[in-house]
Short mmCIF file of C-alpha atoms in Angstrom, two decimals:
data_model
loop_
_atom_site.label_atom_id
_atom_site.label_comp_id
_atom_site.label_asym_id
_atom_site.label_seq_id
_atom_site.Cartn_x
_atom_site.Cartn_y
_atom_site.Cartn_z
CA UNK A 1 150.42 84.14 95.04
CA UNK A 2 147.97 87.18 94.09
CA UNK A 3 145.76 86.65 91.14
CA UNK A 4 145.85 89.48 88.55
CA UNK A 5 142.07 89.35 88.46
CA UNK A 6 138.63 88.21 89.76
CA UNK A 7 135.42 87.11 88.17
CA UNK A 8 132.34 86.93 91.06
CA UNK A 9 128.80 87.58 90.55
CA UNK A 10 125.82 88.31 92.05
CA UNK A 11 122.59 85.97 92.22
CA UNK A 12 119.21 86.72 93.01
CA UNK A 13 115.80 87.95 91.83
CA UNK A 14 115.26 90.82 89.98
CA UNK A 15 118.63 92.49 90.58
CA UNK A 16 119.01 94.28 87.47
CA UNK A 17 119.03 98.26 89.44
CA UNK A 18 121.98 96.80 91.56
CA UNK A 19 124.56 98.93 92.62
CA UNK A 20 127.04 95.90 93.59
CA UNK A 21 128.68 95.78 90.20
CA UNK A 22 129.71 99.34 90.35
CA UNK A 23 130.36 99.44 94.26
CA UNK A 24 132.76 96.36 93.88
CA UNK A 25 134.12 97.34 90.69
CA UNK A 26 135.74 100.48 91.58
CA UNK A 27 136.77 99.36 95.33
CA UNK A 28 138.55 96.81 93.08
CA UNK A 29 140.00 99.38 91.36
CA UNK A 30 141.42 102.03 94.06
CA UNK A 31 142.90 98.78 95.99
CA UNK A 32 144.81 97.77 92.47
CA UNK A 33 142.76 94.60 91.88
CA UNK A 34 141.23 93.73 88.80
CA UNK A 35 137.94 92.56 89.06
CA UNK A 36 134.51 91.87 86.69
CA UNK A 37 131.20 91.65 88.25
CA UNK A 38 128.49 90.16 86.84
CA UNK A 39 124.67 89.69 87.85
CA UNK A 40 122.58 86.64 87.71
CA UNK A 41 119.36 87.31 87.92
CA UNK A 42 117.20 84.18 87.70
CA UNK A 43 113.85 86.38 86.86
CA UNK A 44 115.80 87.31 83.43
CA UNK A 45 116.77 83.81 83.02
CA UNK A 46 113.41 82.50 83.84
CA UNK A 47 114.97 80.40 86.85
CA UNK A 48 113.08 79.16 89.82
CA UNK A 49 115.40 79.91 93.37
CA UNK A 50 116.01 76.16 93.14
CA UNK A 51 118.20 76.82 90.36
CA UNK A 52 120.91 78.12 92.24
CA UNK A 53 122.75 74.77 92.88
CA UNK A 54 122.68 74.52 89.15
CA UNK A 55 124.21 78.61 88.98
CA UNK A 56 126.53 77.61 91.43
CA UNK A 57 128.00 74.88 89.80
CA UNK A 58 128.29 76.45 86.67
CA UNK A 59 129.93 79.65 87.74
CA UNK A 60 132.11 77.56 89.52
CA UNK A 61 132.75 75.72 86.34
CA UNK A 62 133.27 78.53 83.93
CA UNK A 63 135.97 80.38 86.79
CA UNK A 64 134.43 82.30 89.05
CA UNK A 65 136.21 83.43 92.46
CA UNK A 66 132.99 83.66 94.33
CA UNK A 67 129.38 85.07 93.99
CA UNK A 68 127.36 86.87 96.25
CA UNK A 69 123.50 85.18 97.05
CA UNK A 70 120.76 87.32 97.48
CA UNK A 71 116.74 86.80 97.66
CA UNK A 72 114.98 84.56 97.36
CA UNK A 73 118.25 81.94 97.36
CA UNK A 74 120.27 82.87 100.35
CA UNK A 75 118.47 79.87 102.35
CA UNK A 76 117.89 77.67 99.23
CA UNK A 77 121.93 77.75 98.97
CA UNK A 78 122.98 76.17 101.68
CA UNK A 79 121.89 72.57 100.18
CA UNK A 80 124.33 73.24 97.27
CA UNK A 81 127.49 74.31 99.41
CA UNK A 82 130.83 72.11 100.16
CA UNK A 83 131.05 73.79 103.65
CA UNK A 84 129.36 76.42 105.92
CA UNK A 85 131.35 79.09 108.04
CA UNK A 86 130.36 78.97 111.44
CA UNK A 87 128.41 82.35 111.29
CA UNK A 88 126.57 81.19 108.25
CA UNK A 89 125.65 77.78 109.82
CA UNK A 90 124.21 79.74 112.85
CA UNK A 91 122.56 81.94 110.59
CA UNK A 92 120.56 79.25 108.66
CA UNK A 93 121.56 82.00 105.30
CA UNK A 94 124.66 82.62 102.82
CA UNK A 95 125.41 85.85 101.69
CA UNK A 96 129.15 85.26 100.14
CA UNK A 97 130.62 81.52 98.39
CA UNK A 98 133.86 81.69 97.70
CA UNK A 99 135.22 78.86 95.66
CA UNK A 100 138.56 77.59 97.08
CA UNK A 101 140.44 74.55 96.01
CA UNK A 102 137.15 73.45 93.73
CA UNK A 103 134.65 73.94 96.59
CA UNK A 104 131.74 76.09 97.37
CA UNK A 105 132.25 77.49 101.01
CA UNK A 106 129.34 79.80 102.09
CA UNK A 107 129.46 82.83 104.57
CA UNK A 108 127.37 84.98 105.87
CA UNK A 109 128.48 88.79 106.11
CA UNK A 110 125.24 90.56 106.91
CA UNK A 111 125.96 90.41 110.81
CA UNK A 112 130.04 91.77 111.13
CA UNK A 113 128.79 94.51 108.25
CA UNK A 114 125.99 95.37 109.43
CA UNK A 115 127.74 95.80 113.25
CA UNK A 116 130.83 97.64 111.48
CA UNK A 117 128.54 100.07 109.99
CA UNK A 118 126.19 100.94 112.80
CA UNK A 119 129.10 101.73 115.04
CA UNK A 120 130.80 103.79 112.89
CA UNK A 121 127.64 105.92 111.90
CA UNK A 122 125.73 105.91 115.28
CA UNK A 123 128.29 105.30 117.77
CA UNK A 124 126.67 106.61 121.12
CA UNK A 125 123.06 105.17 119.66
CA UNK A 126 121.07 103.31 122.84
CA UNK A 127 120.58 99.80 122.23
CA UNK A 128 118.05 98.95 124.77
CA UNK A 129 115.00 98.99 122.54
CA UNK A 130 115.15 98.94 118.61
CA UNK A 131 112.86 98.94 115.74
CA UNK A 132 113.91 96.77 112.78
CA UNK A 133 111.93 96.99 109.39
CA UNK A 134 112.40 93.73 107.52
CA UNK A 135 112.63 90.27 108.64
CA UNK A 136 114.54 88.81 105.27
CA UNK A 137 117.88 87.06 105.24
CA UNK A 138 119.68 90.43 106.29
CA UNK A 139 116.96 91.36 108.89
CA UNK A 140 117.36 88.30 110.45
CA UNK A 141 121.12 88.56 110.66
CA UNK A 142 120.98 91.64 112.09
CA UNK A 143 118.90 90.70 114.59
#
């Protein structure tokens, strides 16, 4: 049975300019969902990354659906989880917990987006030599 709405959040440092409230918000919207997005950021709330086991469990607690995980806690995470999709576990990072049946279950969605996109936008791009910039949780999906 569909919900008639969503709570999920984002945590992570210094997130305040984020886009993801508005992005998810309104994709929400136009496929009929209802759904509030809120950010954590641990810099406002004076948190260390360790924290986020604590965050977890709370927004877990108080209802949440899921949360996204972004720097510096998509490693630090993976400690605090119930279970550990395959990609995520090969990974070593979590992007994406959903809560489901009172446990934390963390995914990783950097790679399959990531792939999605650069086909779509570059389709007949050669892939025998690349340049990546960045070597953080995403970078090192992506590569």
């Amino acid at each position: 049975m569909a919900k008639d709405s969503y709570l999920v959040g984002l945590i992570g440092s210094g997130i305040g300019p984020s886009f993801s409230p508005a992005l998810h918000e309104r994709e929400a919207d136009r496929q009929g969902l209802r759904l509030l997005y809120r950010l954590i950021d641990i810099d406002r709330l004076g948190l260390p990354p360790e924290a986020v086991g604590d965050l977890l469990r709370s927004a877990r607690d108080l209802g949440f659906d899921g949360l996204n995980i972004t720097h510096p806690c998509k490693q630090v995470v993976l400690e605090h989880l119930d279970d550990l999709a395959p990609q995520a576990a090969a990974l070593g990072a979590v992007n994406t917990v959903v809560f489901e049946d009172g446990r934390a279950i963390g995914h990783n969605t950097d790679v399959t987006g990531f792939a999605a996109s650069f086909a779509r936008g570059l389709p007949d791009a050669p892939l025998e030599r690349v340049v990546q910039l960045g070597t953080g949780g995403a970078g090192a999906a992506v590569a």
